[in-house]
């Protein structure tokens, strides 16, 4: 059994030699060998499914760590899911407490702390470090470990992280929330919100520094750059070297010195025509507009108006996710494909049947289709699934036509966060032009 | 609206998903890559069905597609350093037939999965955390070892023993014989 395990592991790691492949092939000719291989693969698949099926709130806790202020887990959960779910929230809080102990962001540790934290000029309570659910305010300098979350209030003086023997520094601006996901062999961080400026020493070949934001990921080998993140937009300006910026829709750009780029909801990563478009202050201002009508920019690439904060929805059995008054224009991802993405966070099981419905007004008549995409907890992975098309009913007095799109999730494991990507085409099959508009009302995702 | 034929195929695909995923996991360690390959298989199947292609044996078609995607993944990841020789293809074929030999019903899979969940809960916190680092975070073994403060060989052995113990636990809970598969 042990030998079979070793050989299968080498096969999976793509490191098996010709001799080892021959040996594995020979072992698999016997019934015992095949049974052992089957057993090992079943366990791999089962463990994969078991750990992908962690309770939804535990996963959400990973994506959105509790605020480092003194807020109880139950209160935090309840604030998200509404008072009518109090009993459920209490149970979920218990699940969180049980699950957080083995969530890597909360508990993984490096033996050697190679990161130092310096609060400039004394920060009072404006800088908070959270570790294993415990929060404190550093006086001056603090070792920061893998799994730590650092939050800087707007009134904080900023802070600096140093590592690689001080050859690499990351300066966190006031208002930033930053997490340390890994230090070795590869540095991985998450910038949940706010702005940082990084001066990165050359990283090991094949081990670029990765900084994830809610919308994108920056891969860095050695450079100086500024990264700004909000929930729906990431801005990047590069001063020296180059940074590859990618986002979940598969789009990516390599940004060179002197260039700037933006990754935003519903649009691929794109080079900015001017740096002003992605400067942090302006980015923050743009994000504040999300709760009201938005005129994205002069290019009219995307216009939308969310009447509710698009932070989180938890879709419990029998409940619905609703968004009314969604107005969107179209930007071109590639010829013939125009889309808008919304990403409610909830768990769906493989094979589960859901319905997306609403009322729409589409210029010149159109077919509305959508894909749902898996958004992994660390936004590393991006898979797509099934495609549906809606038939519109007769328009009501407001000129809005109802539509209903039932669909079934086809996935390997539970999906904890999905993005709904809505596509629209004119009835003759041609894509809408930039500037065309669709008005969506009562967009609802329901689970029977 | 999904056509009835696609609905039917989607149901069958979902019923078979564990075996297909197990097959894919034989070829890749990263769980997210495995899920992406799985999704790609489904997308190709759905596209083929929608375009009217006649597929005689969907499960075999899916495994053949998965095999091609695995080979493509290996070539891309290894920059052609992996030699796709006859032994490698034979191994994949053997694993496919090994999984095919013992057709698992959805009910039995669910029972095993439930038993495994119970066994995981009963594990010490340290062991659960180790498994979570590997299977939930998808960290490579080297990083799991570093996080747990153990050597690579020690963590490899520990994970082996853990999986063995879980296998025994599942067998006990289900009252199965020696071989679970």
Coordinates of C-alpha atoms in Angstrom, one line a residue:
Chain A
X1 CA 0.0 0.0 0.0
X2 CA 2.7 2.4 0.9
X3 CA 4.6 1.8 -2.3
X4 CA 1.4 2.3 -4.3
X5 CA 0.8 5.6 -2.4
X6 CA 4.3 6.8 -3.2
X7 CA 4.0 6.0 -6.8
X8 CA 0.6 7.6 -7.2
X9 CA 1.9 10.7 -5.4
X10 CA 4.7 11.0 -7.8
X11 CA 2.4 10.5 -10.7
X12 CA 0.2 13.4 -9.4
X13 CA 3.2 15.6 -8.9
X14 CA 4.4 14.8 -12.4
X15 CA 7.8 13.6 -11.0
X16 CA 7.5 9.9 -11.7
X17 CA 10.5 8.5 -13.6
X18 CA 10.1 6.0 -16.4
X19 CA 11.1 3.2 -14.1
X20 CA 8.5 4.3 -11.5
X21 CA 5.8 4.5 -14.2
X22 CA 6.7 1.0 -15.3
X23 CA 6.5 -0.2 -11.7
X24 CA 3.1 1.5 -11.2
X25 CA 1.9 0.0 -14.5
X26 CA 3.0 -3.5 -13.3
X27 CA 1.3 -3.0 -9.9
X28 CA -1.9 -2.0 -11.6
X29 CA -2.1 -5.3 -13.4
X30 CA -3.0 -7.1 -10.2
X31 CA -6.4 -7.0 -8.6
X32 CA -4.8 -6.0 -5.3
X33 CA -2.9 -3.1 -6.9
X34 CA -6.0 -1.8 -8.7
X35 CA -8.0 -2.1 -5.4
X36 CA -5.3 -0.1 -3.5
X37 CA -5.2 2.5 -6.2
X38 CA -9.0 2.8 -6.2
X39 CA -8.9 3.1 -2.4
X40 CA -6.3 5.8 -2.5
X41 CA -8.1 7.8 -5.2
X42 CA -11.4 7.5 -3.4
X43 CA -9.8 8.9 -0.2
X44 CA -8.3 11.8 -2.1
X45 CA -11.6 12.6 -3.8
X46 CA -13.5 12.2 -0.5
X47 CA -11.1 14.4 1.4
X48 CA -11.2 17.0 -1.3
X49 CA -15.0 17.0 -1.2
X50 CA -15.1 17.1 2.6
X51 CA -12.8 20.1 2.9
X52 CA -14.5 21.9 0.0
X53 CA -17.8 21.4 1.9
X54 CA -16.8 23.4 5.0
X55 CA -19.7 25.4 6.4
X56 CA -20.5 28.5 4.4
X57 CA -19.9 30.9 7.2
X58 CA -16.5 29.4 7.9
X59 CA -15.6 30.0 4.3
X60 CA -17.0 33.5 4.4
X61 CA -15.0 34.1 7.5
X62 CA -11.9 33.2 5.5
X63 CA -12.8 35.6 2.8
X64 CA -14.0 38.3 5.1
X65 CA -12.2 38.0 8.5
X66 CA -14.1 39.4 11.4
X67 CA -13.3 43.1 12.1
X68 CA -10.5 43.4 14.6
X69 CA -12.6 45.4 16.9
X70 CA -14.3 43.7 19.9
X71 CA -17.2 42.2 18.0
X72 CA -18.5 38.8 19.0
X73 CA -18.7 36.2 16.3
X74 CA -22.4 35.8 16.8
X75 CA -23.0 39.5 16.4
X76 CA -20.8 39.7 13.4
X77 CA -22.6 36.8 11.7
X78 CA -26.0 38.3 12.6
X79 CA -25.1 41.7 11.2
X80 CA -24.6 40.0 7.9
X81 CA -27.5 37.7 7.6
X82 CA -30.3 39.7 9.2
X83 CA -32.2 39.3 12.5
X84 CA -34.6 36.8 11.1
X85 CA -31.8 34.3 11.0
X86 CA -30.8 34.7 14.6
X87 CA -31.1 31.0 15.6
X88 CA -29.3 30.0 12.4
X89 CA -26.6 32.6 13.0
X90 CA -26.1 31.3 16.5
X91 CA -25.6 27.8 15.2
X92 CA -23.4 29.1 12.4
X93 CA -21.3 30.9 14.9
X94 CA -20.6 27.7 16.7
X95 CA -19.6 26.2 13.3
X96 CA -17.3 29.1 12.8
X97 CA -15.7 28.7 16.1
X98 CA -15.2 25.0 15.4
X99 CA -13.9 25.5 11.9
X100 CA -11.7 28.6 12.4
X101 CA -9.3 26.5 14.4
X102 CA -8.3 24.7 11.3
X103 CA -8.6 27.4 8.7
X104 CA -5.1 28.2 7.4
X105 CA -5.5 31.9 7.5
X106 CA -6.3 31.8 11.1
X107 CA -3.9 29.3 12.4
X108 CA -1.0 28.5 10.1
X109 CA 2.3 29.6 11.4
X110 CA 5.9 29.8 10.2
X111 CA 8.6 28.7 12.6
X112 CA 10.7 31.7 11.8
X113 CA 8.9 35.1 11.8
X114 CA 10.6 36.9 9.0
X115 CA 8.2 39.9 8.9
X116 CA 8.4 42.9 11.1
X117 CA 5.8 45.6 11.7
X118 CA 6.5 49.2 12.4
X119 CA 3.9 51.7 13.4
X120 CA 5.2 55.1 12.6
X121 CA 5.1 57.6 15.5
X122 CA 2.8 55.6 17.7
X123 CA -0.5 54.6 16.3
X124 CA -2.8 54.4 19.4
X125 CA -5.7 52.1 18.4
X126 CA -5.6 53.0 14.8
X127 CA -3.6 49.9 13.8
X128 CA -4.9 46.5 14.7
X129 CA -3.4 43.0 14.3
X130 CA -5.7 40.0 14.5
X131 CA -4.3 36.6 15.2
X132 CA -6.4 33.5 15.9
X133 CA -9.4 35.7 16.6
X134 CA -7.4 37.9 19.1
X135 CA -6.9 41.5 18.3
X136 CA -4.4 44.0 19.7
X137 CA -2.9 47.3 18.9
X138 CA 0.9 47.4 18.5
X139 CA 2.8 50.1 20.2
X140 CA 5.7 50.3 17.9
X141 CA 7.1 47.1 16.3
X142 CA 5.5 43.7 16.1
X143 CA 6.4 40.4 14.5
X144 CA 3.8 39.4 12.0
X145 CA 3.1 35.8 11.2
X146 CA 1.4 33.9 8.5
X147 CA -2.4 34.1 9.1
X148 CA -2.3 37.6 10.6
X149 CA -4.6 40.3 9.5
X150 CA -3.6 43.9 9.8
X151 CA -6.1 46.7 9.7
X152 CA -5.3 50.4 9.5
X153 CA -7.9 52.9 10.3
X154 CA -8.2 56.0 8.1
X155 CA -6.7 58.1 10.9
X156 CA -3.7 55.8 11.3
X157 CA -0.2 57.0 10.4
X158 CA 0.4 54.1 8.0
X159 CA 2.7 51.2 8.6
X160 CA 5.5 49.4 6.9
X161 CA 6.3 45.7 6.6
X162 CA 9.9 44.7 6.0
X163 CA 11.3 41.3 5.0
X164 CA 14.0 39.7 2.8
X165 CA 16.5 41.3 5.2
X166 CA 14.8 44.7 4.8
X167 CA 15.4 44.5 1.0
X168 CA 11.6 44.3 0.4
X169 CA 9.2 46.8 2.0
X170 CA 5.4 47.1 1.8
X171 CA 4.0 50.4 3.0
X172 CA 0.4 50.2 4.0
X173 CA -1.6 53.4 3.6
X174 CA -4.2 54.5 6.1
X175 CA -7.4 52.5 5.6
X176 CA -5.8 49.4 4.3
X177 CA -6.7 45.8 5.4
X178 CA -3.9 43.4 4.7
X179 CA -3.4 39.7 5.4
X180 CA -0.4 37.5 5.3
X181 CA -1.2 34.2 3.6
X182 CA 2.2 32.7 3.2
X183 CA 5.9 33.7 3.5
X184 CA 7.9 30.8 2.3
X185 CA 8.7 29.5 -0.2
X186 CA 6.5 32.0 -1.8
X187 CA 5.1 35.3 -0.4
X188 CA 1.4 35.5 -0.7
X189 CA -0.7 38.3 0.7
X190 CA -4.2 39.6 0.4
X191 CA -5.0 43.3 0.2
X192 CA -8.7 43.3 1.1
X193 CA -9.1 47.1 0.8
X194 CA -7.0 50.2 0.7
X195 CA -3.7 51.0 -0.8
X196 CA -0.1 49.8 -0.5
X197 CA 3.2 50.7 -2.1
X198 CA 5.7 48.0 -2.5
X199 CA 9.4 48.0 -3.2
X200 CA 10.1 44.3 -3.9
X201 CA 13.5 42.8 -4.0
X202 CA 14.0 40.2 -6.7
X203 CA 12.1 37.0 -5.8
X204 CA 13.1 33.5 -6.4
X205 CA 12.5 32.2 -9.9
X206 CA 9.2 30.5 -10.1
X207 CA 8.1 32.0 -6.8
X208 CA 6.8 35.5 -7.5
X209 CA 5.2 37.4 -4.8
X210 CA 1.5 37.3 -5.1
X211 CA -0.9 39.9 -3.8
X212 CA -4.6 39.1 -4.1
X213 CA -7.3 41.7 -4.0
X214 CA -11.0 41.1 -4.1
X215 CA -10.9 41.6 -7.9
X216 CA -7.5 40.7 -9.1
X217 CA -4.1 39.2 -8.4
X218 CA -0.7 40.9 -8.9
X219 CA 2.4 38.7 -9.6
X220 CA 5.6 40.4 -8.7
X221 CA 9.2 39.3 -9.3
X222 CA 11.0 42.5 -8.4
X223 CA 9.7 46.0 -8.8
X224 CA 8.2 49.1 -7.3
X225 CA 4.5 49.6 -7.6
X226 CA 1.4 50.9 -5.9
X227 CA -1.7 48.7 -5.6
X228 CA -5.1 50.0 -4.5
X229 CA -8.0 47.7 -3.8
X230 CA -11.7 48.0 -3.2
X231 CA -14.4 45.4 -3.4
X232 CA -15.1 46.0 -7.0
X233 CA -11.9 47.6 -8.4
X234 CA -8.2 47.2 -8.3
X235 CA -5.8 49.8 -9.5
X236 CA -2.1 49.4 -10.2
X237 CA 0.6 51.8 -11.1
X238 CA 4.2 50.5 -11.7
X239 CA 7.2 52.7 -11.1
X240 CA 10.0 50.1 -11.8
X241 CA 10.1 46.6 -13.3
X242 CA 6.8 45.0 -14.2
X243 CA 3.8 43.4 -12.6
X244 CA 1.3 41.0 -14.1
X245 CA -2.2 41.8 -13.1
X246 CA -4.9 39.2 -13.7
X247 CA -8.5 38.7 -12.6
X248 CA -11.0 36.0 -12.4
X249 CA -12.3 36.3 -15.9
X250 CA -9.0 35.2 -17.2
X251 CA -7.9 38.6 -18.5
X252 CA -4.5 39.8 -17.6
X253 CA -2.0 42.5 -18.5
X254 CA 1.7 42.9 -17.8
X255 CA 2.1 46.4 -16.6
X256 CA 5.5 47.9 -17.2
X257 CA 7.2 50.9 -15.6
X258 CA 5.3 54.1 -16.1
X259 CA 2.1 52.3 -16.9
X260 CA -1.1 51.9 -14.9
X261 CA -4.0 49.4 -15.1
X262 CA -7.3 48.8 -13.6
X263 CA -9.3 45.6 -12.9
X264 CA -12.9 46.2 -12.2
X265 CA -16.2 44.4 -12.0
X266 CA -17.6 43.4 -15.3
X267 CA -14.6 44.5 -17.3
X268 CA -11.3 42.8 -18.1
X269 CA -8.0 44.0 -16.9
X270 CA -7.1 47.0 -19.0
X271 CA -4.3 49.5 -19.2
X272 CA -5.4 52.9 -18.0
X273 CA -5.1 55.7 -20.5
X274 CA -3.9 58.0 -17.7
X275 CA -2.6 57.3 -14.3
X276 CA -5.2 59.6 -12.8
X277 CA -7.8 57.0 -13.5
X278 CA -6.4 54.6 -11.0
X279 CA -4.9 56.8 -8.4
X280 CA -6.0 55.7 -5.0
X281 CA -7.9 58.8 -3.9
X282 CA -9.9 58.7 -7.1
X283 CA -10.5 55.0 -6.8
X284 CA -11.9 55.4 -3.3
X285 CA -14.2 58.1 -4.5
X286 CA -15.4 55.8 -7.3
X287 CA -16.1 53.1 -4.9
X288 CA -18.2 55.3 -2.8
X289 CA -20.4 56.0 -5.8
X290 CA -21.4 52.4 -6.0
X291 CA -24.3 52.9 -3.7
X292 CA -25.7 55.5 -6.1
X293 CA -25.9 55.9 -9.8
X294 CA -22.5 55.4 -11.4
X295 CA -21.1 57.0 -14.5
X296 CA -18.0 54.9 -14.7
X297 CA -15.9 57.0 -16.9
X298 CA -15.9 58.9 -20.1
X299 CA -15.5 55.7 -22.1
X300 CA -19.0 54.7 -21.0
X301 CA -17.8 51.1 -20.6
X302 CA -20.1 50.2 -17.7
X303 CA -22.9 51.9 -16.0
X304 CA -24.7 50.4 -13.1
X305 CA -26.8 51.3 -10.2
X306 CA -27.0 49.0 -7.3
X307 CA -29.6 50.0 -4.7
X308 CA -28.0 47.7 -2.2
X309 CA -24.5 47.2 -1.0
X310 CA -23.2 44.3 -3.0
X311 CA -21.2 42.8 -0.2
X312 CA -22.8 39.5 0.8
X313 CA -25.8 37.4 0.3
X314 CA -26.3 34.1 1.9
X315 CA -28.8 32.0 0.1
X316 CA -30.5 29.6 2.5
X317 CA -32.9 27.0 1.4
X318 CA -36.2 28.7 0.6
X319 CA -34.7 32.1 0.5
X320 CA -33.9 34.4 -2.4
X321 CA -31.3 36.9 -3.4
X322 CA -32.8 40.0 -4.8
X323 CA -31.5 43.1 -6.5
X324 CA -33.9 45.5 -8.1
X325 CA -33.2 48.5 -10.3
X326 CA -30.1 47.1 -11.9
X327 CA -29.2 49.1 -14.9
X328 CA -26.3 48.1 -17.0
X329 CA -24.5 49.0 -20.1
X330 CA -22.1 46.8 -22.0
X331 CA -18.4 46.6 -22.5
X332 CA -16.7 44.3 -24.9
X333 CA -14.6 41.5 -23.5
X334 CA -14.1 40.1 -26.9
X335 CA -16.1 40.4 -30.1
X336 CA -19.6 39.0 -29.6
X337 CA -19.4 38.8 -25.9
X338 CA -20.8 41.4 -23.6
X339 CA -21.4 40.9 -20.0
X340 CA -21.9 42.1 -16.5
X341 CA -20.8 40.2 -13.4
X342 CA -22.5 40.1 -10.0
X343 CA -21.1 37.9 -7.3
X344 CA -23.3 36.9 -4.5
X345 CA -21.5 34.7 -2.0
X346 CA -23.3 31.5 -1.1
X347 CA -22.8 27.8 -1.2
X348 CA -24.4 25.7 -3.9
X349 CA -24.2 22.0 -4.0
X350 CA -23.4 20.0 -7.2
X351 CA -26.6 19.3 -9.0
X352 CA -28.6 21.9 -7.1
X353 CA -31.4 23.5 -9.0
X354 CA -31.7 27.3 -8.8
X355 CA -33.6 29.9 -10.7
X356 CA -32.5 33.3 -11.8
X357 CA -35.5 35.5 -12.6
X358 CA -36.4 39.1 -13.0
X359 CA -37.9 41.7 -15.3
X360 CA -35.9 43.3 -18.0
X361 CA -36.1 46.0 -20.7
X362 CA -33.6 45.4 -23.5
X363 CA -33.2 47.7 -26.4
X364 CA -34.2 46.3 -29.7
X365 CA -35.2 43.0 -28.2
X366 CA -32.5 40.6 -26.9
X367 CA -31.7 37.3 -25.5
X368 CA -30.3 37.2 -22.0
X369 CA -27.9 34.5 -21.1
X370 CA -25.7 33.8 -18.3
X371 CA -22.9 31.7 -17.0
X372 CA -22.0 31.0 -13.4
X373 CA -18.4 30.9 -12.5
X374 CA -16.7 29.4 -9.6
X375 CA -14.8 31.9 -7.5
X376 CA -12.4 30.1 -5.2
X377 CA -11.9 31.2 -1.7
X378 CA -8.5 32.7 -2.6
X379 CA -9.6 33.6 -6.1
X380 CA -7.0 31.2 -7.5
X381 CA -9.3 29.2 -9.6
X382 CA -11.9 30.1 -12.2
X383 CA -14.2 27.6 -13.8
X384 CA -17.3 28.0 -15.8
X385 CA -20.3 25.9 -16.0
X386 CA -23.5 25.9 -17.9
X387 CA -25.1 28.5 -20.1
X388 CA -28.8 29.3 -20.3
X389 CA -30.9 31.6 -22.3
X390 CA -34.0 33.4 -21.2
X391 CA -37.2 33.8 -23.1
X392 CA -38.9 37.1 -22.3
X393 CA -42.6 37.3 -21.5
X394 CA -44.9 40.1 -22.6
X395 CA -43.9 43.5 -21.4
X396 CA -45.8 44.9 -18.4
X397 CA -47.1 48.4 -17.9
X398 CA -43.6 49.6 -17.1
X399 CA -42.3 48.1 -20.3
X400 CA -40.4 45.4 -18.4
X401 CA -40.6 41.8 -19.6
X402 CA -40.3 39.0 -17.1
X403 CA -37.8 36.2 -17.6
X404 CA -37.0 33.1 -15.7
X405 CA -33.9 31.0 -16.1
X406 CA -33.8 27.7 -14.2
X407 CA -30.5 26.0 -14.1
X408 CA -28.6 23.2 -12.4
X409 CA -25.1 23.5 -11.0
X410 CA -22.8 21.0 -12.5
X411 CA -19.7 21.1 -10.3
X412 CA -17.2 18.7 -8.7
X413 CA -17.7 20.1 -5.2
X414 CA -19.6 22.7 -3.4
X415 CA -19.1 26.2 -4.7
X416 CA -18.8 28.7 -2.0
X417 CA -18.8 31.8 -4.1
X418 CA -20.1 32.2 -7.6
X419 CA -20.2 35.0 -10.0
X420 CA -23.2 35.3 -12.3
X421 CA -22.1 36.7 -15.6
X422 CA -25.0 38.1 -17.6
X423 CA -24.6 38.3 -21.3
X424 CA -26.9 40.1 -23.7
X425 CA -27.3 39.9 -27.5
X426 CA -29.6 41.5 -29.9
X427 CA -32.3 39.3 -31.4
X428 CA -30.4 39.1 -34.7
X429 CA -27.4 37.7 -32.8
X430 CA -25.3 40.8 -32.9
X431 CA -23.9 42.1 -29.7
X432 CA -25.1 45.3 -28.2
X433 CA -23.0 48.3 -28.9
X434 CA -21.2 50.2 -26.3
X435 CA -23.7 52.6 -25.0
X436 CA -26.7 50.3 -25.3
X437 CA -28.5 49.7 -22.1
X438 CA -30.5 47.0 -20.4
X439 CA -32.7 47.7 -17.4
X440 CA -33.0 44.8 -15.0
X441 CA -35.6 44.9 -12.2
X442 CA -36.2 42.4 -9.4
X443 CA -33.2 40.3 -10.3
X444 CA -33.7 37.3 -8.1
X445 CA -31.8 34.1 -7.6
X446 CA -34.0 31.6 -5.8
X447 CA -33.4 28.2 -4.3
X448 CA -36.5 26.0 -3.9
Chain B
X1 CA -34.1 26.7 -20.7
X2 CA -31.9 23.6 -20.7
X3 CA -33.0 21.1 -23.2
X4 CA -34.3 17.8 -21.7
X5 CA -31.5 15.8 -23.3
X6 CA -28.9 18.1 -21.6
X7 CA -30.8 17.9 -18.4
X8 CA -30.7 14.1 -18.5
X9 CA -27.0 14.1 -19.3
X10 CA -26.3 16.6 -16.5
X11 CA -28.0 14.3 -14.0
X12 CA -25.9 11.3 -15.2
X13 CA -22.8 13.4 -15.2
X14 CA -23.4 14.5 -11.6
X15 CA -24.1 10.9 -10.6
X16 CA -20.7 9.9 -12.0
X17 CA -18.8 13.0 -10.8
X18 CA -16.9 11.4 -7.9
X19 CA -15.4 8.8 -10.2
X20 CA -14.4 11.3 -12.8
X21 CA -13.0 13.6 -10.1
X22 CA -11.0 10.7 -8.6
X23 CA -9.6 10.0 -12.0
X24 CA -8.6 13.6 -12.5
X25 CA -7.1 13.7 -9.0
X26 CA -4.9 10.8 -10.1
X27 CA -3.2 13.2 -12.4
X28 CA -3.0 16.5 -10.6
X29 CA -2.3 17.4 -7.0
X30 CA -3.8 20.8 -6.9
X31 CA -7.5 20.6 -6.1
X32 CA -8.4 23.7 -7.9
X33 CA -6.7 22.5 -11.1
X34 CA -8.7 19.3 -10.7
X35 CA -11.9 21.2 -10.3
X36 CA -11.1 23.3 -13.4
X37 CA -10.4 20.3 -15.5
X38 CA -13.7 18.7 -14.2
X39 CA -15.6 21.9 -15.2
X40 CA -13.9 21.9 -18.6
X41 CA -15.0 18.3 -19.2
X42 CA -18.6 19.3 -18.4
X43 CA -18.4 22.3 -20.7
X44 CA -17.1 20.3 -23.5
X45 CA -19.8 17.6 -23.0
X46 CA -22.6 20.2 -22.8
X47 CA -21.3 21.9 -26.0
X48 CA -21.0 18.6 -27.8
X49 CA -24.6 17.6 -26.8
X50 CA -26.0 21.0 -27.7
X51 CA -24.4 20.8 -31.1
X52 CA -26.0 17.4 -31.7
X53 CA -23.0 15.2 -31.4
X54 CA -23.9 11.5 -30.8
X55 CA -22.1 10.3 -27.7
X56 CA -22.5 6.6 -27.1
X57 CA -21.0 6.2 -23.7
X58 CA -20.9 9.5 -21.8
X59 CA -18.8 8.4 -18.9
X60 CA -16.1 7.0 -21.1
X61 CA -16.3 10.1 -23.3
X62 CA -15.7 12.3 -20.2
X63 CA -12.8 10.2 -19.0
X64 CA -11.2 10.4 -22.4
X65 CA -11.7 14.1 -22.4
X66 CA -10.3 14.4 -18.9
X67 CA -7.3 12.3 -20.0
X68 CA -6.6 14.7 -22.8
X69 CA -6.9 17.7 -20.5
X70 CA -4.6 16.1 -18.0
X71 CA -2.0 15.5 -20.7
X72 CA -2.4 19.1 -21.9
X73 CA -2.0 20.3 -18.3
X74 CA 1.2 18.2 -17.8
X75 CA 2.7 19.5 -21.0
X76 CA 1.9 23.1 -20.1
X77 CA 3.0 22.9 -16.5
X78 CA 6.2 21.0 -17.2
X79 CA 7.1 22.9 -20.4
X80 CA 7.4 19.6 -22.3
X81 CA 9.7 18.1 -19.7
X82 CA 7.2 15.3 -19.0
X83 CA 7.6 12.5 -21.4
X84 CA 4.2 11.3 -22.5
X85 CA 5.2 7.7 -23.2
X86 CA 3.3 4.5 -23.5
X87 CA 3.8 3.7 -19.9
X88 CA 2.2 6.9 -18.8
X89 CA -0.8 6.4 -21.1
X90 CA -1.0 2.7 -19.9
X91 CA -1.1 3.9 -16.3
X92 CA -3.9 6.3 -17.0
X93 CA -5.8 3.6 -18.8
X94 CA -5.3 1.2 -15.9
X95 CA -6.4 3.7 -13.4
X96 CA -9.5 4.4 -15.5
X97 CA -10.4 0.7 -15.7
X98 CA -9.6 0.3 -11.9
X99 CA -12.2 3.0 -11.2
X100 CA -14.6 1.5 -13.7
X101 CA -14.4 -2.0 -12.1
X102 CA -16.1 -0.9 -9.0
X103 CA -19.0 1.2 -10.0
X104 CA -20.0 3.3 -7.0
X105 CA -23.6 4.3 -6.6
X106 CA -24.4 7.8 -5.5
X107 CA -26.0 6.5 -2.3
X108 CA -22.9 4.6 -1.3
X109 CA -20.7 7.6 -2.0
X110 CA -22.9 9.8 0.2
X111 CA -22.8 7.2 3.0
X112 CA -19.0 7.1 2.8
X113 CA -18.7 10.8 2.7
X114 CA -21.0 11.1 5.7
X115 CA -18.9 8.6 7.6
X116 CA -15.7 10.4 6.6
X117 CA -17.1 13.6 7.9
X118 CA -17.8 11.9 11.3
X119 CA -14.3 10.5 11.3
X120 CA -12.8 13.9 10.6
X121 CA -14.6 15.5 13.4
X122 CA -13.2 12.9 15.8
X123 CA -9.6 13.6 14.8
X124 CA -7.4 15.7 17.0
X125 CA -7.3 19.4 16.1
X126 CA -3.7 19.2 15.0
X127 CA -4.5 16.4 12.6
X128 CA -7.5 18.2 11.2
X129 CA -5.5 21.3 10.7
X130 CA -2.8 19.4 8.8
X131 CA -5.4 18.0 6.5
X132 CA -7.1 21.4 6.1
X133 CA -3.8 22.8 5.0
X134 CA -3.4 20.2 2.3
X135 CA -7.0 19.7 1.2
X136 CA -8.7 23.0 1.9
X137 CA -5.9 25.5 1.3
X138 CA -4.3 23.2 -1.3
X139 CA -0.8 23.9 -0.1
X140 CA 2.0 21.8 -1.4
X141 CA 3.4 19.3 1.0
X142 CA 6.6 21.4 1.6
X143 CA 4.5 24.3 2.8
X144 CA 2.3 22.0 5.0
X145 CA 5.5 20.7 6.5
X146 CA 6.8 24.1 7.2
X147 CA 3.5 25.3 8.7
X148 CA 3.4 22.3 10.9
X149 CA 7.0 22.5 11.9
X150 CA 7.8 19.1 10.6
X151 CA 10.2 17.7 7.9
X152 CA 8.8 16.8 4.5
X153 CA 9.3 13.1 5.1
X154 CA 7.7 13.3 8.5
X155 CA 4.6 15.1 7.1
X156 CA 4.4 12.7 4.2
X157 CA 4.3 9.8 6.7
X158 CA 1.9 11.5 9.0
X159 CA -0.5 12.2 6.2
X160 CA -0.2 8.6 5.0
X161 CA -1.1 7.3 8.5
X162 CA -3.9 9.8 8.8
X163 CA -5.5 8.7 5.5
X164 CA -5.0 5.1 6.6
X165 CA -6.7 5.8 9.9
X166 CA -9.5 7.6 8.2
X167 CA -10.0 4.7 5.9
X168 CA -10.2 2.3 8.8
X169 CA -12.6 4.6 10.6
X170 CA -14.9 4.9 7.5
X171 CA -14.9 1.1 7.2
X172 CA -15.8 0.7 10.8
X173 CA -18.6 3.2 10.6
X174 CA -20.1 1.6 7.5
X175 CA -19.5 -2.0 8.8
X176 CA -17.6 -2.8 5.6
X177 CA -15.0 -5.5 5.1
X178 CA -11.4 -5.0 4.5
X179 CA -11.6 -3.2 1.3
X180 CA -13.6 -0.1 1.0
X181 CA -13.4 0.2 -2.7

